[in-house]
mmCIF file of C-alpha atoms in Angstrom:
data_model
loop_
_atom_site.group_PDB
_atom_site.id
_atom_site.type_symbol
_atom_site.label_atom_id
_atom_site.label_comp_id
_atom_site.label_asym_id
_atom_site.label_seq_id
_atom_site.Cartn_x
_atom_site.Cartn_y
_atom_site.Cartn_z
ATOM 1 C CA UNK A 16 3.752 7.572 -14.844
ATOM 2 C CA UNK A 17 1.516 8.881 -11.966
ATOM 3 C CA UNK A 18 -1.460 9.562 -13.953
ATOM 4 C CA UNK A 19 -1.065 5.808 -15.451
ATOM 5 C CA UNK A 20 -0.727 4.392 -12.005
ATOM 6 C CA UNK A 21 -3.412 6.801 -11.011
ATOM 7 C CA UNK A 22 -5.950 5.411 -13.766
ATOM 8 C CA UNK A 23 -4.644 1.983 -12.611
ATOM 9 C CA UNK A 24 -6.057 2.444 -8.814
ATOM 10 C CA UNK A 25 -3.053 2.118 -7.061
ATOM 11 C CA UNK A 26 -2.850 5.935 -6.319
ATOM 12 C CA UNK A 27 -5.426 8.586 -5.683
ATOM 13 C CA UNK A 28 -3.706 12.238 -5.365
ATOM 14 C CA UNK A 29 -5.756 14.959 -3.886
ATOM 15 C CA UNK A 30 -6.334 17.888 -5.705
ATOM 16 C CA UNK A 31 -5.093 21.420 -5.100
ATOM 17 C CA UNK A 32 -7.950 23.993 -4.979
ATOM 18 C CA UNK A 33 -6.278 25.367 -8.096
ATOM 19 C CA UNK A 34 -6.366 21.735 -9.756
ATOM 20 C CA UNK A 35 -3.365 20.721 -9.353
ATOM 21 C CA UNK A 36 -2.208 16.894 -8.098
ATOM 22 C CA UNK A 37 -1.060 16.513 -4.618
ATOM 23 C CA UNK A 38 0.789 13.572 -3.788
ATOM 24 C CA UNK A 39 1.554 12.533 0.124
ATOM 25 C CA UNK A 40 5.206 10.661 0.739
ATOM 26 C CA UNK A 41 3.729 7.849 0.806
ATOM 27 C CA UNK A 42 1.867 7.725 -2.699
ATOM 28 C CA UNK A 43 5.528 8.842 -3.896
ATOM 29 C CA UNK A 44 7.354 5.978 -2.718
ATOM 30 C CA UNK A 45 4.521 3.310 -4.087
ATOM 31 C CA UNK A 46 4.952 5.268 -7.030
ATOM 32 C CA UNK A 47 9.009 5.420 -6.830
ATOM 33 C CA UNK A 48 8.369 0.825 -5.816
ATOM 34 C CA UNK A 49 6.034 0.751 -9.083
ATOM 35 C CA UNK A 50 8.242 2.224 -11.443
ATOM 36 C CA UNK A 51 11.335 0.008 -10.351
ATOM 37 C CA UNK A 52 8.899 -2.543 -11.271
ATOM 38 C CA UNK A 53 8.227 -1.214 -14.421
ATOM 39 C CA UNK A 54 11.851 -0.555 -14.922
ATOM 40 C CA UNK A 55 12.384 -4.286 -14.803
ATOM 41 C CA UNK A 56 10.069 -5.439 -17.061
ATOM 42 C CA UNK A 57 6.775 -5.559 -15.482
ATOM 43 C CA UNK A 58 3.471 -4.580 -17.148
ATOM 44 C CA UNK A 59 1.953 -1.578 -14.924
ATOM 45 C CA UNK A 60 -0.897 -3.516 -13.928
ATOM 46 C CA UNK A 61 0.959 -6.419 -12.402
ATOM 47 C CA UNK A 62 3.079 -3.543 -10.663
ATOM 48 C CA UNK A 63 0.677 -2.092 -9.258
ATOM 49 C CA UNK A 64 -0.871 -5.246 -7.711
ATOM 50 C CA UNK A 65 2.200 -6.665 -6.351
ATOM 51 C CA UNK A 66 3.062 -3.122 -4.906
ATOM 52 C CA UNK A 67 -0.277 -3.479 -3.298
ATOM 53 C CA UNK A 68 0.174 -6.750 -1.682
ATOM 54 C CA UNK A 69 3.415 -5.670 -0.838
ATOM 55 C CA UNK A 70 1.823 -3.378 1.076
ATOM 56 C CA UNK A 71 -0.847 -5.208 2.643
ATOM 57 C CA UNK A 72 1.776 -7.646 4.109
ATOM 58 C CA UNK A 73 3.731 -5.155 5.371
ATOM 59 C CA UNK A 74 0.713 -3.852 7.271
ATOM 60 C CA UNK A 75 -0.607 -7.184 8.134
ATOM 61 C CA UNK A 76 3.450 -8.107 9.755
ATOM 62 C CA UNK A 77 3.090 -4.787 11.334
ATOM 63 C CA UNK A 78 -0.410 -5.844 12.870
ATOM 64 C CA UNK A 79 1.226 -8.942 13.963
ATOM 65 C CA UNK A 80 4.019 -7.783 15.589
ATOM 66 C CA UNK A 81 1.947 -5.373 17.960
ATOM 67 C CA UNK A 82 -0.322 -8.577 18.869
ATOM 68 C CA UNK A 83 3.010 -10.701 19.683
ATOM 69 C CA UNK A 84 3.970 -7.295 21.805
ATOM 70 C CA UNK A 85 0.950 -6.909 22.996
ATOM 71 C CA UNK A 86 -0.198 -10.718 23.601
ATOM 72 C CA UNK A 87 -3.346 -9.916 22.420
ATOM 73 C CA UNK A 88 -5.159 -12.453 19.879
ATOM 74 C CA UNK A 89 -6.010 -11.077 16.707
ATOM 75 C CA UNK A 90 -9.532 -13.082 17.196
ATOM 76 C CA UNK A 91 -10.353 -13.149 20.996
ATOM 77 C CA UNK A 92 -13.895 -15.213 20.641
ATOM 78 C CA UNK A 93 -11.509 -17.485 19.072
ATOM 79 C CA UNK A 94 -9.306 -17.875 21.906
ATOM 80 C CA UNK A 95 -12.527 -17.822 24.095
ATOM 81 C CA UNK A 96 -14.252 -20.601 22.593
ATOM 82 C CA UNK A 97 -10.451 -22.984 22.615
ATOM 83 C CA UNK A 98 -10.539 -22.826 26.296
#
C-alpha cells in the first residue's frame, strides 16, 4: 500500500543509504488516513486527493488561527489599500 500511494504522489519516503524506504510519522499517518479510505471503498487515487486536501485545510485553519491570534491580515496591502 505505500509503494501504491507512493507511485500515486501522495508520499515520497527517503531512502536509507542501504536502499531501504524511510517513512517520517507523518507520511505514516497520511498513509494509516488513506488506507481507511481505501478500506471504505474509495479508489486510491481519490484517497489520496482528499487526504491531500484534507491536509491543506488543516494547514490553511492552522494559518488562520495564528492570524486571528496574531491580528495580523493574511494580505496586508489589502488591508492598506481598504483604509
Amino acid at each position: 500500500f505505500l509503494r501504491a500511494i507512493g507511485e500515486a504522489r501522495l508520499i515520497t519516503p527517503l531512502r536509507s543509504p542501504g536502499g531501504h524506504r524511510r517513512y517520517s510519522r507523518y507520511q505514516l499517518r497520511i498513509a494509516a488516513r488513506a488506507r481507511e479510505l481505501v478500506g471504505h471503498g474509495t479508489p486510491i487515487e481519490a484517497a489520496c486527493r482528499i487526504v491531500t486536501l484534507e491536509d491543506q485545510l488543516e494547514e490553511a485553519q492552522r494559518i488562520n488561527a495564528e492570524y486571528r491570534r496574531t491580528g495580523t491580515s493574511a494580505h496586508p496591502t489589502a488591508a492598506a489599500q481598504d483604509s
